Coordinates of C-alpha atoms and ligand atoms in Angstrom, one line a residue:
M1 CA 5.3 109.0 113.9
P2 CA 4.9 105.0 114.7
G3 CA 4.2 102.9 111.8
F4 CA 0.4 102.4 111.0
G5 CA 1.1 98.6 112.2
V6 CA 1.6 99.6 115.8
C7 CA -1.7 101.9 115.6
R8 CA -3.7 99.1 114.2
Q9 CA -2.5 96.4 116.7
L10 CA -3.2 98.9 119.4
L11 CA -6.8 99.4 118.2
E12 CA -7.3 95.6 117.8
Y13 CA -6.1 95.0 121.5
I14 CA -8.6 97.9 122.7
E15 CA -11.3 96.3 120.5
A16 CA -10.8 93.0 122.4
K17 CA -10.2 94.3 125.8
G18 CA -12.3 97.4 125.8
A19 CA -9.7 99.5 127.8
A20 CA -6.2 99.4 128.6
D21 CA -3.2 101.7 129.7
A22 CA -0.1 102.6 128.2
Q23 CA 2.0 100.2 130.2
A24 CA -0.4 97.3 129.7
L25 CA -0.4 98.0 125.9
A26 CA 3.4 98.2 125.6
K27 CA 3.7 94.8 127.4
A28 CA 1.0 93.4 125.1
L29 CA 2.3 94.9 121.9
K30 CA 5.9 94.4 122.9
C31 CA 7.2 97.5 122.2
A32 CA 8.7 100.5 124.2
P33 CA 6.2 102.6 126.4
E34 CA 7.2 105.8 124.1
V35 CA 6.1 103.9 120.9
V36 CA 3.0 103.3 122.7
V37 CA 2.4 107.1 123.5
G38 CA 3.5 107.9 120.0
A39 CA 0.7 105.8 118.5
I40 CA -1.7 106.9 120.9
K41 CA -1.1 110.7 119.7
S42 CA -1.3 109.7 116.0
I43 CA -4.6 107.8 116.6
Q44 CA -5.9 111.1 118.3
T45 CA -5.4 113.0 115.3
F46 CA -8.6 111.0 113.9
E47 CA -11.4 112.3 115.8
N48 CA -13.1 110.3 118.5
V49 CA -11.7 107.0 117.5
I50 CA -10.5 106.4 121.1
N51 CA -10.8 108.4 124.5
V52 CA -7.7 109.1 126.2
A53 CA -7.4 110.0 129.9
E54 CA -4.0 111.0 131.5
V55 CA -3.5 109.4 134.7
K56 CA -0.5 110.2 137.0
Q57 CA 0.7 107.4 139.0
Q58 CA 3.5 106.9 141.8
L59 CA 5.1 103.8 140.6
W60 CA 8.0 101.7 142.0
Q61 CA 11.1 101.6 140.0
F62 CA 14.2 99.5 140.5
T63 CA 17.7 100.9 141.0
K64 CA 20.8 99.1 139.6
D65 CA 21.2 97.1 143.0
G66 CA 17.6 96.5 142.9
Q67 CA 17.8 95.1 139.2
D68 CA 20.7 93.0 140.1
A69 CA 18.9 91.4 143.3
L70 CA 15.8 90.7 141.1
Q71 CA 18.0 88.9 138.7
K72 CA 20.9 87.2 140.5
G73 CA 19.3 87.1 143.9
S74 CA 19.6 89.5 146.9
P75 CA 22.9 91.0 148.2
E76 CA 22.4 89.0 151.4
V77 CA 21.8 85.7 149.7
R78 CA 24.6 86.2 147.3
L79 CA 26.7 86.8 150.5
M80 CA 26.0 83.7 152.1
S81 CA 27.4 81.7 149.2
V82 CA 31.0 82.7 150.4
I83 CA 30.1 82.0 154.3
P84 CA 30.8 78.4 155.3
A85 CA 29.5 76.6 158.3
E86 CA 32.9 76.8 159.9
G87 CA 33.2 80.5 159.3
I88 CA 35.2 82.9 157.2
A89 CA 37.6 85.6 158.4
A90 CA 36.2 89.2 157.9
S91 CA 39.2 90.0 155.8
D92 CA 39.0 86.8 153.6
L93 CA 35.3 87.6 153.1
E94 CA 35.8 91.1 152.2
A95 CA 38.5 89.8 149.6
S96 CA 36.3 87.4 148.0
P97 CA 35.0 88.4 144.5
V98 CA 31.4 87.8 145.4
Y99 CA 31.7 90.3 148.2
K100 CA 33.3 92.8 145.9
G101 CA 30.8 92.2 143.2
L102 CA 28.0 93.4 145.6
G103 CA 29.8 97.1 145.3
D104 CA 27.5 99.4 147.5
A105 CA 25.4 96.7 148.8
A106 CA 28.0 94.4 150.1
K107 CA 28.3 96.2 153.7
P108 CA 24.8 96.4 154.1
S109 CA 24.3 92.8 153.1
I110 CA 26.4 91.7 156.2
G111 CA 23.8 93.7 158.6
Q112 CA 20.9 92.2 156.6
A113 CA 22.3 88.6 157.1
M114 CA 22.8 89.4 160.7
K115 CA 19.4 90.8 161.1
N116 CA 18.1 87.5 159.5
K117 CA 20.0 85.6 162.2
W118 CA 21.8 83.6 159.2
I119 CA 25.4 84.5 160.6
A120 CA 26.9 85.6 163.7
I121 CA 29.9 87.4 164.6
D122 CA 33.0 85.1 166.2
K123 CA 35.7 87.2 168.1
S124 CA 37.5 83.9 169.7
S125 CA 40.5 84.0 167.5
G126 CA 41.1 87.6 168.0
A127 CA 40.2 88.9 164.6
V128 CA 36.5 89.3 163.4
A129 CA 34.9 86.3 161.7
Y130 CA 31.5 85.4 160.6
V131 CA 30.0 81.8 161.2
R132 CA 26.9 80.3 159.2
K133 CA 24.1 79.8 161.7
V134 CA 21.4 78.3 159.2
T135 CA 21.8 75.8 156.1
E136 CA 18.8 77.2 153.9
V137 CA 18.6 80.9 153.0
P138 CA 15.1 81.4 151.3
D139 CA 15.2 84.7 149.1
E140 CA 12.5 86.6 150.6
T141 CA 13.7 90.1 149.3
Q142 CA 13.9 88.7 145.8
K143 CA 10.6 87.3 145.9
V144 CA 8.9 90.8 147.0
L145 CA 11.0 92.4 144.2
A146 CA 9.5 90.2 141.7
Q147 CA 6.0 90.7 143.3
L148 CA 6.8 94.6 143.0
Q149 CA 7.9 94.1 139.4
K150 CA 4.6 92.6 138.6
D151 CA 2.6 95.4 140.3
P152 CA 4.8 98.5 140.5
S153 CA 2.1 100.5 142.1
G154 CA 3.1 98.8 145.4
K155 CA -0.6 98.1 146.3
S156 CA 0.1 94.2 146.7
T157 CA 3.2 94.7 148.7
D158 CA 3.4 95.3 152.6
D159 CA 4.1 99.1 153.3
K160 CA 6.7 98.1 155.7
V161 CA 8.5 96.0 153.1
L162 CA 8.4 98.8 150.5
K163 CA 9.9 101.2 153.2
D164 CA 12.7 98.8 153.8
L165 CA 13.7 98.1 150.2
K166 CA 13.6 101.8 149.7
K167 CA 16.0 102.5 152.7
R168 CA 18.3 99.7 151.3
K169 CA 18.2 101.5 148.0
L170 CA 17.1 98.7 145.8
V171 CA 13.7 100.6 144.6
E172 CA 12.8 104.3 144.5
Q173 CA 9.2 105.7 143.7
K174 CA 8.8 107.8 140.8
S175 CA 5.8 109.7 139.4
V176 CA 4.8 108.5 136.0
T177 CA 2.1 109.8 133.7
T178 CA 0.4 107.1 131.7
Y179 CA -2.6 107.1 129.5
N180 CA -5.7 105.1 129.8
V181 CA -7.2 104.5 126.4
T182 CA -10.9 103.4 125.8
K183 CA -13.0 103.1 122.7
G184 CA -14.4 106.6 121.2
S185 CA -17.6 107.2 119.7
A186 CA -16.1 106.7 116.2
F187 CA -14.0 103.7 117.3
T188 CA -12.8 101.8 114.3
T189 CA -9.7 99.3 114.0
T190 CA -9.1 100.6 110.2
L191 CA -7.8 104.3 110.2
R192 CA -8.5 106.1 107.0
K193 CA -6.8 109.3 106.5
G194 CA -9.2 112.0 105.8
E195 CA -9.0 114.2 102.6
A196 CA -7.1 117.5 103.5
D197 CA -8.3 119.3 100.2
L198 CA -11.4 119.4 98.2
T199 CA -10.1 119.3 94.4
A200 CA -11.5 120.2 91.3
D201 CA -11.6 116.6 90.2
M202 CA -13.6 115.4 93.3
L203 CA -16.1 118.0 92.3
A204 CA -16.3 117.1 88.8
D205 CA -16.7 113.3 89.3
G206 CA -18.7 113.6 92.4
S207 CA -16.3 111.5 94.5
W208 CA -16.3 114.4 97.2
K209 CA -19.6 112.8 98.5
S210 CA -18.1 109.6 99.6
K211 CA -14.8 111.1 101.1
D212 CA -14.2 111.6 104.6
F213 CA -12.7 115.3 105.1
K214 CA -10.3 116.3 107.7
P215 CA -11.7 118.9 109.9
F216 CA -10.1 122.3 109.7
N217 CA -7.5 122.9 112.5
L218 CA -7.9 126.5 113.3
A219 CA -5.4 126.3 116.1
A220 CA -2.5 125.3 113.7
D221 CA 0.4 127.8 113.4
G222 CA 0.7 129.4 109.9
V223 CA 3.7 128.9 107.9
P224 CA 6.1 131.7 108.7
V225 CA 5.9 134.1 105.6
S226 CA 9.2 134.3 103.8
R227 CA 10.4 137.8 103.5
G228 CA 13.3 140.1 103.0
T229 CA 14.7 142.1 106.0
L230 CA 16.9 144.9 106.5
H231 CA 20.0 144.5 108.4
P232 CA 19.8 146.6 111.8
L233 CA 22.5 148.9 110.3
L234 CA 20.9 149.3 107.1
K235 CA 17.5 150.1 109.0
V236 CA 19.2 152.6 111.0
R237 CA 20.8 154.1 108.1
E238 CA 17.6 154.4 106.4
E239 CA 16.0 156.3 109.5
Y240 CA 18.8 158.8 109.3
R241 CA 18.3 159.1 105.7
Q242 CA 14.9 160.1 106.0
I243 CA 15.7 162.7 108.7
F244 CA 18.1 164.5 106.5
L245 CA 15.6 164.3 103.4
E246 CA 13.1 165.9 105.6
M247 CA 15.4 168.7 106.6
G248 CA 16.0 169.3 102.8
F249 CA 19.5 167.8 102.4
E250 CA 20.9 166.2 99.4
E251 CA 22.7 163.0 99.5
M252 CA 26.6 162.8 98.3
P253 CA 28.0 160.3 96.3
T254 CA 30.0 158.1 98.6
S255 CA 30.9 155.0 96.6
R256 CA 34.8 155.8 96.5
F257 CA 36.3 153.9 99.3
V258 CA 39.7 154.2 98.0
E259 CA 40.7 157.8 98.2
S260 CA 44.0 159.7 97.8
S261 CA 45.8 161.3 100.7
F262 CA 45.1 164.8 99.1
W263 CA 41.3 164.4 99.5
N264 CA 41.3 162.6 102.6
F265 CA 43.9 164.9 104.5
D266 CA 45.6 167.6 102.4
A267 CA 42.4 169.2 101.2
L268 CA 41.1 169.3 104.9
F269 CA 44.2 171.4 105.9
Q270 CA 45.5 168.3 107.8
P271 CA 49.5 168.4 108.1
Q272 CA 51.4 166.1 106.6
Q273 CA 53.0 165.2 109.8
H274 CA 49.8 164.4 111.4
P275 CA 49.8 161.2 113.5
A276 CA 46.5 160.1 111.8
R277 CA 48.5 159.9 108.4
D278 CA 50.7 157.2 110.1
A279 CA 50.2 153.5 109.1
H280 CA 49.2 152.9 112.6
D281 CA 46.0 154.5 112.3
T282 CA 45.2 154.4 108.3
F283 CA 45.3 151.7 106.0
F284 CA 47.4 152.6 102.9
M285 CA 47.0 150.9 99.4
T286 CA 49.5 148.9 97.7
A287 CA 47.8 148.7 94.4
P288 CA 47.2 151.2 93.0
E289 CA 49.7 152.8 95.5
T290 CA 49.4 156.5 94.5
S291 CA 47.0 158.9 92.5
A292 CA 48.6 161.2 90.0
S293 CA 46.3 164.0 89.2
F294 CA 44.6 166.6 91.4
P295 CA 43.3 170.1 89.9
A296 CA 46.5 171.9 89.4
D297 CA 45.8 175.3 90.7
Y298 CA 43.9 174.0 93.7
E299 CA 46.9 171.8 94.4
E300 CA 49.0 174.9 94.3
R301 CA 46.6 176.7 96.7
V302 CA 46.7 173.8 99.0
K303 CA 50.5 173.5 99.0
N304 CA 50.8 177.2 99.9
T305 CA 48.1 177.2 102.6
H306 CA 49.8 174.2 104.3
E307 CA 53.3 176.0 103.9
N308 CA 52.4 179.7 104.6
G309 CA 48.8 180.4 105.0
G310 CA 48.3 181.1 101.3
G311 CA 47.6 184.6 101.9
Y312 CA 44.4 183.8 103.8
E313 CA 45.1 185.6 106.8
S314 CA 47.0 182.6 108.2
I315 CA 50.7 181.6 108.5
G316 CA 49.9 177.8 107.6
Y317 CA 52.0 175.1 109.3
Q318 CA 55.4 176.4 108.1
Y319 CA 56.9 173.2 106.5
N320 CA 57.6 172.0 102.9
W321 CA 54.6 170.2 101.6
E322 CA 55.5 167.1 99.4
R323 CA 53.2 166.1 96.7
S324 CA 54.5 162.5 97.2
E325 CA 52.9 162.4 100.5
A326 CA 49.4 163.7 99.1
E327 CA 49.7 161.1 96.4
K328 CA 49.5 158.1 98.7
N329 CA 46.3 156.2 98.4
L330 CA 44.3 154.9 101.3
L331 CA 40.9 153.7 102.4
R332 CA 39.0 156.8 103.3
T333 CA 39.3 157.3 107.1
H334 CA 36.2 159.5 107.2
T335 CA 33.5 160.6 104.9
T336 CA 34.9 164.3 105.3
A337 CA 36.8 163.4 102.3
V338 CA 33.7 163.0 100.3
S339 CA 32.6 166.6 101.7
A340 CA 35.9 168.0 100.8
R341 CA 35.5 166.8 97.1
M342 CA 31.8 168.0 96.9
L343 CA 32.7 171.5 98.4
Y344 CA 35.6 171.8 95.7
K345 CA 33.0 170.9 93.1
L346 CA 30.6 173.6 94.6
A347 CA 33.0 176.2 94.6
Q348 CA 33.7 175.8 90.8
Q349 CA 30.1 176.5 90.1
K350 CA 29.6 180.5 89.7
P351 CA 27.7 182.1 91.1
F352 CA 27.6 180.2 94.5
K353 CA 24.4 178.7 95.6
P354 CA 24.0 177.7 99.2
V355 CA 23.7 173.8 99.8
K356 CA 22.8 171.2 102.4
Y357 CA 24.7 167.8 101.8
F358 CA 24.6 164.5 103.8
S359 CA 26.3 161.2 103.4
I360 CA 26.1 158.0 105.2
D361 CA 28.7 155.2 104.2
R362 CA 31.5 153.1 105.2
V363 CA 35.0 154.4 106.5
F364 CA 38.1 152.3 107.6
R365 CA 40.6 152.7 110.4
N366 CA 43.5 150.7 111.6
E367 CA 41.8 150.1 115.1
T368 CA 42.8 147.6 117.8
L369 CA 39.5 145.6 117.5
D370 CA 37.4 145.0 120.5
A371 CA 33.9 145.0 121.8
T372 CA 33.2 148.4 120.5
H373 CA 35.7 149.0 117.7
L374 CA 36.0 147.7 114.2
A375 CA 38.4 148.5 111.4
E376 CA 35.3 149.3 109.2
F377 CA 32.3 151.3 110.4
H378 CA 29.8 153.6 109.1
Q379 CA 29.9 157.4 109.3
I380 CA 26.8 160.0 108.9
E381 CA 27.8 163.4 108.0
G382 CA 25.8 166.5 107.4
V383 CA 27.2 169.6 105.7
I384 CA 25.7 173.1 105.4
A385 CA 27.3 175.8 103.0
D386 CA 25.8 179.3 103.1
Y387 CA 26.7 182.9 103.7
N388 CA 27.5 184.2 107.0
L389 CA 26.6 181.2 109.1
T390 CA 27.5 181.4 112.8
L391 CA 28.4 178.7 115.5
G392 CA 24.4 179.4 116.7
D393 CA 23.4 178.0 113.2
L394 CA 25.5 174.8 114.0
M395 CA 24.1 174.4 117.3
G396 CA 20.6 175.2 116.1
T397 CA 21.0 172.7 113.2
L398 CA 22.2 169.8 115.6
H399 CA 19.4 170.5 118.1
N400 CA 16.8 170.1 114.9
F401 CA 18.8 167.0 113.8
F402 CA 19.1 165.1 117.0
T403 CA 15.6 166.0 118.3
R404 CA 14.2 164.4 115.3
L405 CA 16.0 161.1 116.6
G406 CA 14.6 161.6 119.9
I407 CA 17.7 163.0 121.5
H408 CA 16.8 166.5 123.2
D409 CA 19.3 167.2 126.0
L410 CA 22.5 168.2 124.0
R411 CA 25.6 169.2 125.7
F412 CA 28.7 170.7 123.8
K413 CA 32.3 170.6 124.6
P414 CA 35.2 172.4 122.6
A415 CA 37.6 170.0 120.7
Y416 CA 39.9 170.0 118.0
N417 CA 39.9 169.0 114.5
P418 CA 42.6 170.2 112.0
Y419 CA 40.0 171.3 109.6
T420 CA 37.2 172.9 111.9
E421 CA 37.3 175.9 114.1
P422 CA 35.7 176.2 116.4
S423 CA 35.1 172.4 116.9
M424 CA 32.6 171.0 119.4
E425 CA 32.0 167.4 120.6
V426 CA 28.4 166.7 121.0
F427 CA 27.1 164.8 124.2
S428 CA 23.8 163.7 125.4
Y429 CA 22.6 162.2 128.7
H430 CA 21.5 158.7 128.0
A431 CA 18.6 157.6 130.5
G432 CA 19.2 153.9 129.5
L433 CA 23.1 153.9 130.4
D434 CA 22.3 156.6 133.0
K435 CA 25.3 158.7 131.7
V436 CA 26.4 161.4 129.4
V437 CA 27.7 159.8 126.1
E438 CA 29.4 161.3 123.1
I439 CA 27.2 161.2 120.3
G440 CA 29.0 163.3 117.4
N441 CA 31.9 165.9 116.6
S442 CA 31.2 169.1 114.7
G443 CA 32.5 172.2 113.5
M444 CA 32.9 175.1 111.2
F445 CA 35.3 174.3 108.4
R446 CA 38.5 176.7 108.4
P447 CA 39.2 179.2 106.1
E448 CA 42.4 177.5 105.1
M449 CA 40.3 174.6 103.9
L450 CA 37.5 176.5 102.3
R451 CA 39.2 179.5 100.6
P452 CA 41.8 177.3 98.4
M453 CA 38.8 175.6 97.0
G454 CA 37.4 179.1 95.5
L455 CA 34.5 179.5 98.0
P456 CA 33.7 183.2 98.4
E457 CA 35.2 184.8 101.7
D458 CA 31.8 185.3 103.3
V459 CA 30.5 181.5 102.7
V460 CA 30.8 179.6 105.8
V461 CA 30.4 175.8 106.1
I462 CA 29.2 174.0 109.2
A463 CA 29.3 170.4 109.5
W464 CA 29.0 167.3 111.7
G465 CA 29.6 163.8 111.9
L466 CA 28.7 160.6 113.9
S467 CA 29.1 156.9 113.7
V468 CA 26.0 154.8 112.7
E469 CA 27.0 151.7 115.0
R470 CA 27.5 153.5 118.3
P471 CA 24.0 154.9 118.4
T472 CA 22.6 151.7 117.0
M473 CA 24.4 149.8 119.6
I474 CA 23.2 152.2 122.5
K475 CA 19.5 152.3 121.3
Y476 CA 19.1 148.5 120.5
G477 CA 21.2 147.3 123.5
Y478 CA 24.0 145.7 121.7
S479 CA 27.1 145.5 123.9
N480 CA 29.3 143.6 121.1
I481 CA 29.7 145.4 117.9
R482 CA 30.7 141.8 116.5
D483 CA 26.9 140.8 117.1
L484 CA 25.9 143.5 114.8
I485 CA 28.4 143.4 111.9
G486 CA 31.2 141.0 110.8
P487 CA 32.0 137.2 110.2
K488 CA 30.4 136.2 113.7
V489 CA 27.0 137.6 113.1
D490 CA 24.4 135.2 113.3
L491 CA 23.0 135.0 109.7
T492 CA 19.3 134.4 111.0
A493 CA 19.5 137.5 113.4
A494 CA 18.6 140.2 110.8
Q495 CA 15.3 138.0 110.4
S496 CA 14.4 137.6 114.0
A497 CA 15.9 141.1 115.4
P498 CA 12.5 142.9 116.5
L499 CA 14.0 146.1 115.5
V500 CA 13.8 145.4 111.7
R501 CA 10.2 145.0 112.0
L502 CA 9.4 148.4 113.6
Ligands
LIG1 N1 35.6 163.7 110.2 C1 35.0 163.8 112.0 C2 35.4 162.5 112.3 O1 35.9 161.6 111.6 C3 33.8 164.2 112.0 C4 33.5 165.6 111.6 C5 32.8 165.9 110.2 C6 34.0 166.6 112.4 C7 32.6 167.0 110.0 C8 33.7 167.9 112.1 C9 33.0 168.2 111.0 O2 35.4 162.1 113.6

């Protein structure tokens, strides 16, 4: 905002003259037009002090060459300073500093001087030379430019002359908005800031009676309300949690990010040579490097089941199970490690009671990072343990679960997991992407996983898992996962993303 001084000078000028436009004011107050416009805007915040009319004008403005012509003389007159009466060779003229100084206007200035009949071409010596025909060269061009500077509207300059100046690229016409200022109904040269607030003191001492109050500005934007927001992923996690709770599921404790290979792999009947147990896929811990204790009798049954089927109508994997391999600590690669711990715990409670469990939390994989893969992501997992469940129960539960998410058209494809049989990948047609996309993985936990835990023979456990990130990206149109999570996330994104307000 320009100082009060400029506003005051402006008002005093208007008081004296009655009216003025912004250009005239800039000249009179000796300040830049922007400062005048700023002052006008400031004064307008006081009601009816001035009336302002916006005027669009076509004004003539000087190009760089035009400004040079105005200050140093027109190109043709400057050219004449190097052309003597006896003439000059074209090559000598072109080499002269004056000619060079004329820049783009140099060549046309020769044409102009010829047109004015100031010079003539002489070819008698074979090469081109210019000879001077007049002694005086009055600078008409500079004169009309000066005239135009005084009245940039061009009204006091001949149209043909203007056209010629424009063609010679000395001037150009620009559309300029200016303001016409006149006195308003409450005109004053002394601006007084109105009171913004009526205070208790003003009421107590009666001073409110003599104060001017600012009118209410009902069109002003409100101050943005500061508020906390859920990160999009937390928001989606909350939606899944609600769905599970509505379906009668209980949440499993998922705070254990560091897990032993035993619970992450061995308990899930994942053989110790399985490629997922390689450092290429899994982050192993250096400190603490190993876990020491597992329930002894359970460990023994797991070992036997891996080696020879443990007597559960299976022949196992037929290899020597090593405790040292099971001891290795890692960052859990799936939340099924949590499900394994919970099912083991459940199996210890007699008599068996059917349960429905869910979890939503972070898992870690040694992935090649790209637009859709990170080394950390979140998994959603649902588990139901009950007597005599069938594949139909799993498919029905998945239909129920995904319907609540607004996904109806499920397709199943046989798949393989070491711990489930049968296993099914779950797909759905996505209208937005116009293609069938994978939305989850599922299966019935194998007896080789459940029986060593001590679960009754006729108890069947169905389970499924999916990532939080993938459906979030699809649903909310994120094409790069790094816009959703990680160090490159825009910190204000959680505030401004429309989805967190739904
Ligand atoms: N653990 C599986 C995964 O990480 C998901 C899954 C959970 C599959 C439960 C079947 C049963 O992809």
